[in-house]
Amino acid sequence: MVTMKDVAKRCGVSVSTVSRVLSGNELISPETTGLVLRAAEDLGYTPDFTARSLKTNRSDMIGILFDSFLTHPYFSRIIDAVRIHAEANGFDVLFLSRVKRNGKIDYTETALSRRMDGVLVVYADVESESIRKLTKGHIPVVSIDAEERDVPSVLSDYSQATEEMIDWIAGKGHRRIAFIHGEMGYATAERLKGFRRAMQKHGFDIPDSYIRPGKFNDPERCARETESLLALPVPPSCILMPDDYSAVNALRILREKNLTAPADFSCAGYDGIPLSQAVSPRLTTFRQNTEEIGKKAVEMLMAAIQSGTASARSASPQTGTGLSRDVTVRGELIPGETVAEL
């Protein structure tokens, strides 16, 4: 195996100089840097990451704990943003597997055995025993889309976004607005809060039948609930749907039954995935800023790792990092073409 000593011998420089060049030290002259990099490439040198990890007590590796919805476009875009920004900071990304110890899932064991420097928890049940153990341990943790009192979170502003959506729909003349929501969790609870607040602000009634439990990423369920709403004695004129993927594909299913938007009913999705604007009619939706969510999560985790704090929340203003509070990321309303003017 080629070592830094071999590279140093080829170049006629010290091993410490080779180490500085390979670690990106900008104080080394361009000529020496070029000499070392060419020699390393010619010899086929590859860094010994295990040895470096033992020496620095860092693996330059972060884990992503993703408990569900891996195939959902919204979360795949967040994870892609996390990967891009982590790699830009010199970190590799690995997923935490569901390793079982004594019949129980143990994410902490996985993180420790892989020598992960920190973990991002993405839309997982932060109250579950396995995740609580992780967040109470000695590994820096930041959550995305899951509010937890002991762990800082990067959150999409679901409540305000839904209120803004209702305000815009009301401006189109709609008063009877229904909501098919996804599974209960932080996102759904916040969207319901914004929905009720906006409806009350405008003085609109909310019949119990206008709030329907659905599922994320489930077009068939969304289509069934839409049909049920439209069959009510006093049907809603506009329906909020769980997410863009469900909405776009539910509209396709409903078209086969001669129900179209916005001719027969108005509707709006949520997330702002590219597909929502690639169909006709373009879906009215609220685009979440997945790029910024991923970036902020990586920045918070990097700060905690560099400060050596077990919890990114404990990296408070007193320690100079200013990361004691959660971060909320705003998105933007996309008008689309599926809400009619009444």
JSON list of N, CA and C in Angstrom, two decimals, residues 201-271:
[
{"chain": "A", "resi": 201, "resn": "LYS", "atom": "N", "xyz": [-60.24, 33.35, 10.87]},
{"chain": "A", "resi": 201, "resn": "LYS", "atom": "CA", "xyz": [-59.95, 34.76, 10.56]},
{"chain": "A", "resi": 201, "resn": "LYS", "atom": "C", "xyz": [-60.90, 35.30, 9.50]},
{"chain": "A", "resi": 202, "resn": "HIS", "atom": "N", "xyz": [-61.22, 34.48, 8.53]},
{"chain": "A", "resi": 202, "resn": "HIS", "atom": "CA", "xyz": [-62.11, 34.91, 7.44]},
{"chain": "A", "resi": 202, "resn": "HIS", "atom": "C", "xyz": [-63.59, 34.71, 7.77]},
{"chain": "A", "resi": 203, "resn": "GLY", "atom": "N", "xyz": [-63.87, 34.10, 8.92]},
{"chain": "A", "resi": 203, "resn": "GLY", "atom": "CA", "xyz": [-65.26, 33.87, 9.30]},
{"chain": "A", "resi": 203, "resn": "GLY", "atom": "C", "xyz": [-65.91, 32.72, 8.54]},
{"chain": "A", "resi": 204, "resn": "PHE", "atom": "N", "xyz": [-65.10, 31.76, 8.04]},
{"chain": "A", "resi": 204, "resn": "PHE", "atom": "CA", "xyz": [-65.62, 30.63, 7.29]},
{"chain": "A", "resi": 204, "resn": "PHE", "atom": "C", "xyz": [-65.93, 29.46, 8.22]},
{"chain": "A", "resi": 205, "resn": "ASP", "atom": "N", "xyz": [-67.05, 28.79, 7.98]},
{"chain": "A", "resi": 205, "resn": "ASP", "atom": "CA", "xyz": [-67.39, 27.60, 8.75]},
{"chain": "A", "resi": 205, "resn": "ASP", "atom": "C", "xyz": [-66.47, 26.44, 8.36]},
{"chain": "A", "resi": 206, "resn": "ILE", "atom": "N", "xyz": [-66.23, 25.54, 9.34]},
{"chain": "A", "resi": 206, "resn": "ILE", "atom": "CA", "xyz": [-65.47, 24.31, 9.06]},
{"chain": "A", "resi": 206, "resn": "ILE", "atom": "C", "xyz": [-66.31, 23.13, 9.52]},
{"chain": "A", "resi": 207, "resn": "PRO", "atom": "N", "xyz": [-67.20, 22.61, 8.68]},
{"chain": "A", "resi": 207, "resn": "PRO", "atom": "CA", "xyz": [-67.94, 21.41, 9.07]},
{"chain": "A", "resi": 207, "resn": "PRO", "atom": "C", "xyz": [-66.97, 20.26, 9.34]},
{"chain": "A", "resi": 208, "resn": "ASP", "atom": "N", "xyz": [-67.34, 19.39, 10.27]},
{"chain": "A", "resi": 208, "resn": "ASP", "atom": "CA", "xyz": [-66.47, 18.25, 10.57]},
{"chain": "A", "resi": 208, "resn": "ASP", "atom": "C", "xyz": [-66.17, 17.44, 9.32]},
{"chain": "A", "resi": 209, "resn": "SER", "atom": "N", "xyz": [-67.13, 17.37, 8.42]},
{"chain": "A", "resi": 209, "resn": "SER", "atom": "CA", "xyz": [-66.96, 16.56, 7.21]},
{"chain": "A", "resi": 209, "resn": "SER", "atom": "C", "xyz": [-65.96, 17.17, 6.23]},
{"chain": "A", "resi": 210, "resn": "TYR", "atom": "N", "xyz": [-65.55, 18.42, 6.48]},
{"chain": "A", "resi": 210, "resn": "TYR", "atom": "CA", "xyz": [-64.60, 19.09, 5.59]},
{"chain": "A", "resi": 210, "resn": "TYR", "atom": "C", "xyz": [-63.14, 18.77, 5.92]},
{"chain": "A", "resi": 211, "resn": "ILE", "atom": "N", "xyz": [-62.89, 18.15, 7.05]},
{"chain": "A", "resi": 211, "resn": "ILE", "atom": "CA", "xyz": [-61.52, 17.75, 7.41]},
{"chain": "A", "resi": 211, "resn": "ILE", "atom": "C", "xyz": [-61.43, 16.24, 7.32]},
{"chain": "A", "resi": 212, "resn": "ARG", "atom": "N", "xyz": [-60.67, 15.74, 6.37]},
{"chain": "A", "resi": 212, "resn": "ARG", "atom": "CA", "xyz": [-60.61, 14.31, 6.08]},
{"chain": "A", "resi": 212, "resn": "ARG", "atom": "C", "xyz": [-59.20, 13.76, 6.29]},
{"chain": "A", "resi": 213, "resn": "PRO", "atom": "N", "xyz": [-59.06, 12.70, 7.08]},
{"chain": "A", "resi": 213, "resn": "PRO", "atom": "CA", "xyz": [-57.74, 12.07, 7.21]},
{"chain": "A", "resi": 213, "resn": "PRO", "atom": "C", "xyz": [-57.38, 11.31, 5.94]},
{"chain": "A", "resi": 214, "resn": "GLY", "atom": "N", "xyz": [-56.21, 11.58, 5.42]},
{"chain": "A", "resi": 214, "resn": "GLY", "atom": "CA", "xyz": [-55.71, 10.87, 4.24]},
{"chain": "A", "resi": 214, "resn": "GLY", "atom": "C", "xyz": [-54.34, 10.32, 4.52]},
{"chain": "A", "resi": 215, "resn": "LYS", "atom": "N", "xyz": [-53.55, 10.17, 3.46]},
{"chain": "A", "resi": 215, "resn": "LYS", "atom": "CA", "xyz": [-52.18, 9.69, 3.61]},
{"chain": "A", "resi": 215, "resn": "LYS", "atom": "C", "xyz": [-51.30, 10.44, 2.62]},
{"chain": "A", "resi": 216, "resn": "PHE", "atom": "N", "xyz": [-50.06, 10.69, 3.04]},
{"chain": "A", "resi": 216, "resn": "PHE", "atom": "CA", "xyz": [-49.11, 11.27, 2.10]},
{"chain": "A", "resi": 216, "resn": "PHE", "atom": "C", "xyz": [-48.77, 10.25, 1.02]},
{"chain": "A", "resi": 217, "resn": "ASN", "atom": "N", "xyz": [-48.49, 10.77, -0.17]},
{"chain": "A", "resi": 217, "resn": "ASN", "atom": "CA", "xyz": [-47.98, 9.90, -1.24]},
{"chain": "A", "resi": 217, "resn": "ASN", "atom": "C", "xyz": [-48.97, 8.80, -1.63]},
{"chain": "A", "resi": 218, "resn": "ASP", "atom": "N", "xyz": [-50.28, 9.08, -1.48]},
{"chain": "A", "resi": 218, "resn": "ASP", "atom": "CA", "xyz": [-51.30, 8.06, -1.75]},
{"chain": "A", "resi": 218, "resn": "ASP", "atom": "C", "xyz": [-52.40, 8.66, -2.63]},
{"chain": "A", "resi": 219, "resn": "PRO", "atom": "N", "xyz": [-52.20, 8.67, -3.96]},
{"chain": "A", "resi": 219, "resn": "PRO", "atom": "CA", "xyz": [-53.18, 9.29, -4.86]},
{"chain": "A", "resi": 219, "resn": "PRO", "atom": "C", "xyz": [-54.56, 8.64, -4.81]},
{"chain": "A", "resi": 220, "resn": "GLU", "atom": "N", "xyz": [-54.61, 7.31, -4.69]},
{"chain": "A", "resi": 220, "resn": "GLU", "atom": "CA", "xyz": [-55.90, 6.62, -4.67]},
{"chain": "A", "resi": 220, "resn": "GLU", "atom": "C", "xyz": [-56.73, 7.06, -3.48]},
{"chain": "A", "resi": 221, "resn": "ARG", "atom": "N", "xyz": [-56.10, 7.15, -2.31]},
{"chain": "A", "resi": 221, "resn": "ARG", "atom": "CA", "xyz": [-56.81, 7.61, -1.11]},
{"chain": "A", "resi": 221, "resn": "ARG", "atom": "C", "xyz": [-57.26, 9.05, -1.29]},
{"chain": "A", "resi": 222, "resn": "CYS", "atom": "N", "xyz": [-56.42, 9.87, -1.86]},
{"chain": "A", "resi": 222, "resn": "CYS", "atom": "CA", "xyz": [-56.75, 11.28, -2.09]},
{"chain": "A", "resi": 222, "resn": "CYS", "atom": "C", "xyz": [-57.94, 11.40, -3.04]},
{"chain": "A", "resi": 223, "resn": "ALA", "atom": "N", "xyz": [-57.95, 10.59, -4.08]},
{"chain": "A", "resi": 223, "resn": "ALA", "atom": "CA", "xyz": [-59.06, 10.62, -5.06]},
{"chain": "A", "resi": 223, "resn": "ALA", "atom": "C", "xyz": [-60.37, 10.19, -4.39]},
{"chain": "A", "resi": 224, "resn": "ARG", "atom": "N", "xyz": [-60.31, 9.14, -3.55]},
{"chain": "A", "resi": 224, "resn": "ARG", "atom": "CA", "xyz": [-61.53, 8.68, -2.86]},
{"chain": "A", "resi": 224, "resn": "ARG", "atom": "C", "xyz": [-62.08, 9.74, -1.93]},
{"chain": "A", "resi": 225, "resn": "GLU", "atom": "N", "xyz": [-61.21, 10.36, -1.16]},
{"chain": "A", "resi": 225, "resn": "GLU", "atom": "CA", "xyz": [-61.66, 11.40, -0.23]},
{"chain": "A", "resi": 225, "resn": "GLU", "atom": "C", "xyz": [-62.22, 12.60, -0.98]},
{"chain": "A", "resi": 226, "resn": "THR", "atom": "N", "xyz": [-61.63, 12.93, -2.12]},
{"chain": "A", "resi": 226, "resn": "THR", "atom": "CA", "xyz": [-62.14, 14.03, -2.94]},
{"chain": "A", "resi": 226, "resn": "THR", "atom": "C", "xyz": [-63.55, 13.73, -3.44]},
{"chain": "A", "resi": 227, "resn": "GLU", "atom": "N", "xyz": [-63.75, 12.51, -3.93]},
{"chain": "A", "resi": 227, "resn": "GLU", "atom": "CA", "xyz": [-65.09, 12.12, -4.38]},
{"chain": "A", "resi": 227, "resn": "GLU", "atom": "C", "xyz": [-66.11, 12.19, -3.25]},
{"chain": "A", "resi": 228, "resn": "SER", "atom": "N", "xyz": [-65.71, 11.76, -2.06]},
{"chain": "A", "resi": 228, "resn": "SER", "atom": "CA", "xyz": [-66.61, 11.81, -0.90]},
{"chain": "A", "resi": 228, "resn": "SER", "atom": "C", "xyz": [-66.98, 13.25, -0.56]},
{"chain": "A", "resi": 229, "resn": "LEU", "atom": "N", "xyz": [-66.00, 14.14, -0.62]},
{"chain": "A", "resi": 229, "resn": "LEU", "atom": "CA", "xyz": [-66.28, 15.55, -0.33]},
{"chain": "A", "resi": 229, "resn": "LEU", "atom": "C", "xyz": [-67.22, 16.16, -1.36]},
{"chain": "A", "resi": 230, "resn": "LEU", "atom": "N", "xyz": [-67.01, 15.83, -2.62]},
{"chain": "A", "resi": 230, "resn": "LEU", "atom": "CA", "xyz": [-67.84, 16.39, -3.68]},
{"chain": "A", "resi": 230, "resn": "LEU", "atom": "C", "xyz": [-69.27, 15.83, -3.67]},
{"chain": "A", "resi": 231, "resn": "ALA", "atom": "N", "xyz": [-69.44, 14.69, -2.97]},
{"chain": "A", "resi": 231, "resn": "ALA", "atom": "CA", "xyz": [-70.77, 14.07, -2.89]},
{"chain": "A", "resi": 231, "resn": "ALA", "atom": "C", "xyz": [-71.57, 14.59, -1.70]},
{"chain": "A", "resi": 232, "resn": "LEU", "atom": "N", "xyz": [-70.98, 15.46, -0.88]},
{"chain": "A", "resi": 232, "resn": "LEU", "atom": "CA", "xyz": [-71.70, 16.01, 0.27]},
{"chain": "A", "resi": 232, "resn": "LEU", "atom": "C", "xyz": [-72.87, 16.89, -0.20]},
{"chain": "A", "resi": 233, "resn": "PRO", "atom": "N", "xyz": [-73.92, 17.01, 0.62]},
{"chain": "A", "resi": 233, "resn": "PRO", "atom": "CA", "xyz": [-75.05, 17.88, 0.25]},
{"chain": "A", "resi": 233, "resn": "PRO", "atom": "C", "xyz": [-74.60, 19.30, -0.05]},
{"chain": "A", "resi": 234, "resn": "VAL", "atom": "N", "xyz": [-73.63, 19.80, 0.74]},
{"chain": "A", "resi": 234, "resn": "VAL", "atom": "CA", "xyz": [-73.03, 21.11, 0.47]},
{"chain": "A", "resi": 234, "resn": "VAL", "atom": "C", "xyz": [-71.53, 20.88, 0.30]},
{"chain": "A", "resi": 235, "resn": "PRO", "atom": "N", "xyz": [-71.09, 20.60, -0.90]},
{"chain": "A", "resi": 235, "resn": "PRO", "atom": "CA", "xyz": [-69.69, 20.25, -1.12]},
{"chain": "A", "resi": 235, "resn": "PRO", "atom": "C", "xyz": [-68.78, 21.47, -1.04]},
{"chain": "A", "resi": 236, "resn": "PRO", "atom": "N", "xyz": [-67.52, 21.28, -0.73]},
{"chain": "A", "resi": 236, "resn": "PRO", "atom": "CA", "xyz": [-66.57, 22.40, -0.74]},
{"chain": "A", "resi": 236, "resn": "PRO", "atom": "C", "xyz": [-66.31, 22.85, -2.18]},
{"chain": "A", "resi": 237, "resn": "SER", "atom": "N", "xyz": [-65.96, 24.10, -2.34]},
{"chain": "A", "resi": 237, "resn": "SER", "atom": "CA", "xyz": [-65.60, 24.59, -3.68]},
{"chain": "A", "resi": 237, "resn": "SER", "atom": "C", "xyz": [-64.11, 24.42, -3.93]},
{"chain": "A", "resi": 238, "resn": "CYS", "atom": "N", "xyz": [-63.35, 24.28, -2.84]},
{"chain": "A", "resi": 238, "resn": "CYS", "atom": "CA", "xyz": [-61.90, 24.10, -2.97]},
{"chain": "A", "resi": 238, "resn": "CYS", "atom": "C", "xyz": [-61.41, 23.10, -1.93]},
{"chain": "A", "resi": 239, "resn": "ILE", "atom": "N", "xyz": [-60.44, 22.28, -2.32]},
{"chain": "A", "resi": 239, "resn": "ILE", "atom": "CA", "xyz": [-59.93, 21.23, -1.43]},
{"chain": "A", "resi": 239, "resn": "ILE", "atom": "C", "xyz": [-58.41, 21.32, -1.35]},
{"chain": "A", "resi": 240, "resn": "LEU", "atom": "N", "xyz": [-57.89, 21.40, -0.12]},
{"chain": "A", "resi": 240, "resn": "LEU", "atom": "CA", "xyz": [-56.45, 21.29, 0.10]},
{"chain": "A", "resi": 240, "resn": "LEU", "atom": "C", "xyz": [-56.10, 19.80, 0.17]},
{"chain": "A", "resi": 241, "resn": "MET", "atom": "N", "xyz": [-55.08, 19.39, -0.55]},
{"chain": "A", "resi": 241, "resn": "MET", "atom": "CA", "xyz": [-54.70, 17.98, -0.60]},
{"chain": "A", "resi": 241, "resn": "MET", "atom": "C", "xyz": [-53.39, 17.76, 0.17]},
{"chain": "A", "resi": 242, "resn": "PRO", "atom": "N", "xyz": [-53.10, 16.50, 0.55]},
{"chain": "A", "resi": 242, "resn": "PRO", "atom": "CA", "xyz": [-51.96, 16.24, 1.44]},
{"chain": "A", "resi": 242, "resn": "PRO", "atom": "C", "xyz": [-50.62, 16.70, 0.88]},
{"chain": "A", "resi": 243, "resn": "ASP", "atom": "N", "xyz": [-50.38, 16.48, -0.41]},
{"chain": "A", "resi": 243, "resn": "ASP", "atom": "CA", "xyz": [-49.10, 16.81, -1.02]},
{"chain": "A", "resi": 243, "resn": "ASP", "atom": "C", "xyz": [-49.26, 16.82, -2.53]},
{"chain": "A", "resi": 244, "resn": "ASP", "atom": "N", "xyz": [-48.27, 17.33, -3.22]},
{"chain": "A", "resi": 244, "resn": "ASP", "atom": "CA", "xyz": [-48.35, 17.45, -4.68]},
{"chain": "A", "resi": 244, "resn": "ASP", "atom": "C", "xyz": [-48.47, 16.11, -5.38]},
{"chain": "A", "resi": 245, "resn": "TYR", "atom": "N", "xyz": [-47.69, 15.14, -4.95]},
{"chain": "A", "resi": 245, "resn": "TYR", "atom": "CA", "xyz": [-47.71, 13.83, -5.63]},
{"chain": "A", "resi": 245, "resn": "TYR", "atom": "C", "xyz": [-49.11, 13.22, -5.56]},
{"chain": "A", "resi": 246, "resn": "SER", "atom": "N", "xyz": [-49.72, 13.27, -4.38]},
{"chain": "A", "resi": 246, "resn": "SER", "atom": "CA", "xyz": [-51.09, 12.75, -4.23]},
{"chain": "A", "resi": 246, "resn": "SER", "atom": "C", "xyz": [-52.06, 13.55, -5.09]},
{"chain": "A", "resi": 247, "resn": "ALA", "atom": "N", "xyz": [-51.91, 14.87, -5.08]},
{"chain": "A", "resi": 247, "resn": "ALA", "atom": "CA", "xyz": [-52.85, 15.73, -5.80]},
{"chain": "A", "resi": 247, "resn": "ALA", "atom": "C", "xyz": [-52.78, 15.52, -7.31]},
{"chain": "A", "resi": 248, "resn": "VAL", "atom": "N", "xyz": [-51.57, 15.54, -7.87]},
{"chain": "A", "resi": 248, "resn": "VAL", "atom": "CA", "xyz": [-51.41, 15.41, -9.32]},
{"chain": "A", "resi": 248, "resn": "VAL", "atom": "C", "xyz": [-51.99, 14.09, -9.82]},
{"chain": "A", "resi": 249, "resn": "ASN", "atom": "N", "xyz": [-51.68, 13.03, -9.11]},
{"chain": "A", "resi": 249, "resn": "ASN", "atom": "CA", "xyz": [-52.14, 11.71, -9.55]},
{"chain": "A", "resi": 249, "resn": "ASN", "atom": "C", "xyz": [-53.61, 11.47, -9.23]},
{"chain": "A", "resi": 250, "resn": "ALA", "atom": "N", "xyz": [-54.11, 12.10, -8.15]},
{"chain": "A", "resi": 250, "resn": "ALA", "atom": "CA", "xyz": [-55.54, 12.01, -7.86]},
{"chain": "A", "resi": 250, "resn": "ALA", "atom": "C", "xyz": [-56.34, 12.71, -8.95]},
{"chain": "A", "resi": 251, "resn": "LEU", "atom": "N", "xyz": [-55.84, 13.82, -9.44]},
{"chain": "A", "resi": 251, "resn": "LEU", "atom": "CA", "xyz": [-56.52, 14.54, -10.52]},
{"chain": "A", "resi": 251, "resn": "LEU", "atom": "C", "xyz": [-56.57, 13.69, -11.80]},
{"chain": "A", "resi": 252, "resn": "ARG", "atom": "N", "xyz": [-55.52, 12.93, -12.03]},
{"chain": "A", "resi": 252, "resn": "ARG", "atom": "CA", "xyz": [-55.52, 12.01, -13.19]},
{"chain": "A", "resi": 252, "resn": "ARG", "atom": "C", "xyz": [-56.60, 10.94, -13.03]},
{"chain": "A", "resi": 253, "resn": "ILE", "atom": "N", "xyz": [-56.70, 10.39, -11.83]},
{"chain": "A", "resi": 253, "resn": "ILE", "atom": "CA", "xyz": [-57.71, 9.35, -11.55]},
{"chain": "A", "resi": 253, "resn": "ILE", "atom": "C", "xyz": [-59.11, 9.93, -11.71]},
{"chain": "A", "resi": 254, "resn": "LEU", "atom": "N", "xyz": [-59.31, 11.14, -11.18]},
{"chain": "A", "resi": 254, "resn": "LEU", "atom": "CA", "xyz": [-60.63, 11.76, -11.22]},
{"chain": "A", "resi": 254, "resn": "LEU", "atom": "C", "xyz": [-61.03, 12.17, -12.64]},
{"chain": "A", "resi": 255, "resn": "ARG", "atom": "N", "xyz": [-60.05, 12.52, -13.47]},
{"chain": "A", "resi": 255, "resn": "ARG", "atom": "CA", "xyz": [-60.37, 12.87, -14.86]},
{"chain": "A", "resi": 255, "resn": "ARG", "atom": "C", "xyz": [-61.01, 11.69, -15.59]},
{"chain": "A", "resi": 256, "resn": "GLU", "atom": "N", "xyz": [-60.57, 10.48, -15.22]},
{"chain": "A", "resi": 256, "resn": "GLU", "atom": "CA", "xyz": [-61.15, 9.29, -15.84]},
{"chain": "A", "resi": 256, "resn": "GLU", "atom": "C", "xyz": [-62.62, 9.11, -15.44]},
{"chain": "A", "resi": 257, "resn": "LYS", "atom": "N", "xyz": [-63.05, 9.83, -14.39]},
{"chain": "A", "resi": 257, "resn": "LYS", "atom": "CA", "xyz": [-64.44, 9.79, -13.94]},
{"chain": "A", "resi": 257, "resn": "LYS", "atom": "C", "xyz": [-65.16, 11.09, -14.28]},
{"chain": "A", "resi": 258, "resn": "ASN", "atom": "N", "xyz": [-64.57, 11.82, -15.21]},
{"chain": "A", "resi": 258, "resn": "ASN", "atom": "CA", "xyz": [-65.16, 13.07, -15.71]},
{"chain": "A", "resi": 258, "resn": "ASN", "atom": "C", "xyz": [-65.27, 14.16, -14.64]},
{"chain": "A", "resi": 259, "resn": "LEU", "atom": "N", "xyz": [-64.32, 14.15, -13.70]},
{"chain": "A", "resi": 259, "resn": "LEU", "atom": "CA", "xyz": [-64.22, 15.23, -12.72]},
{"chain": "A", "resi": 259, "resn": "LEU", "atom": "C", "xyz": [-62.89, 15.93, -12.94]},
{"chain": "A", "resi": 260, "resn": "THR", "atom": "N", "xyz": [-62.95, 17.22, -13.28]},
{"chain": "A", "resi": 260, "resn": "THR", "atom": "CA", "xyz": [-61.73, 17.94, -13.59]},
{"chain": "A", "resi": 260, "resn": "THR", "atom": "C", "xyz": [-61.61, 19.22, -12.76]},
{"chain": "A", "resi": 261, "resn": "ALA", "atom": "N", "xyz": [-60.36, 19.60, -12.53]},
{"chain": "A", "resi": 261, "resn": "ALA", "atom": "CA", "xyz": [-60.08, 20.87, -11.85]},
{"chain": "A", "resi": 261, "resn": "ALA", "atom": "C", "xyz": [-59.47, 21.83, -12.86]},
{"chain": "A", "resi": 262, "resn": "PRO", "atom": "N", "xyz": [-59.89, 23.10, -12.83]},
{"chain": "A", "resi": 262, "resn": "PRO", "atom": "CA", "xyz": [-60.79, 23.72, -11.86]},
{"chain": "A", "resi": 262, "resn": "PRO", "atom": "C", "xyz": [-62.25, 23.79, -12.31]},
{"chain": "A", "resi": 263, "resn": "ALA", "atom": "N", "xyz": [-62.62, 23.06, -13.35]},
{"chain": "A", "resi": 263, "resn": "ALA", "atom": "CA", "xyz": [-64.00, 23.15, -13.87]},
{"chain": "A", "resi": 263, "resn": "ALA", "atom": "C", "xyz": [-65.03, 22.64, -12.87]},
{"chain": "A", "resi": 264, "resn": "ASP", "atom": "N", "xyz": [-64.78, 21.47, -12.26]},
{"chain": "A", "resi": 264, "resn": "ASP", "atom": "CA", "xyz": [-65.76, 20.86, -11.34]},
{"chain": "A", "resi": 264, "resn": "ASP", "atom": "C", "xyz": [-65.46, 21.16, -9.87]},
{"chain": "A", "resi": 265, "resn": "PHE", "atom": "N", "xyz": [-64.23, 21.40, -9.57]},
{"chain": "A", "resi": 265, "resn": "PHE", "atom": "CA", "xyz": [-63.83, 21.75, -8.20]},
{"chain": "A", "resi": 265, "resn": "PHE", "atom": "C", "xyz": [-62.44, 22.36, -8.27]},
{"chain": "A", "resi": 266, "resn": "SER", "atom": "N", "xyz": [-62.10, 23.14, -7.27]},
{"chain": "A", "resi": 266, "resn": "SER", "atom": "CA", "xyz": [-60.75, 23.71, -7.18]},
{"chain": "A", "resi": 266, "resn": "SER", "atom": "C", "xyz": [-59.94, 22.92, -6.17]},
{"chain": "A", "resi": 267, "resn": "CYS", "atom": "N", "xyz": [-58.63, 22.94, -6.32]},
{"chain": "A", "resi": 267, "resn": "CYS", "atom": "CA", "xyz": [-57.79, 22.20, -5.37]},
{"chain": "A", "resi": 267, "resn": "CYS", "atom": "C", "xyz": [-56.39, 22.81, -5.33]},
{"chain": "A", "resi": 268, "resn": "ALA", "atom": "N", "xyz": [-55.67, 22.48, -4.27]},
{"chain": "A", "resi": 268, "resn": "ALA", "atom": "CA", "xyz": [-54.29, 22.92, -4.10]},
{"chain": "A", "resi": 268, "resn": "ALA", "atom": "C", "xyz": [-53.48, 21.82, -3.45]},
{"chain": "A", "resi": 269, "resn": "GLY", "atom": "N", "xyz": [-52.25, 21.70, -3.87]},
{"chain": "A", "resi": 269, "resn": "GLY", "atom": "CA", "xyz": [-51.36, 20.70, -3.29]},
{"chain": "A", "resi": 269, "resn": "GLY", "atom": "C", "xyz": [-50.44, 21.32, -2.26]},
{"chain": "A", "resi": 270, "resn": "TYR", "atom": "N", "xyz": [-49.32, 20.66, -2.03]},
{"chain": "A", "resi": 270, "resn": "TYR", "atom": "CA", "xyz": [-48.33, 21.19, -1.08]},
{"chain": "A", "resi": 270, "resn": "TYR", "atom": "C", "xyz": [-46.99, 20.51, -1.36]},
{"chain": "A", "resi": 271, "resn": "ASP", "atom": "N", "xyz": [-45.93, 21.26, -1.29]},
{"chain": "A", "resi": 271, "resn": "ASP", "atom": "CA", "xyz": [-44.52, 20.85, -1.44]},
{"chain": "A", "resi": 271, "resn": "ASP", "atom": "C", "xyz": [-43.84, 21.59, -2.58]}
]
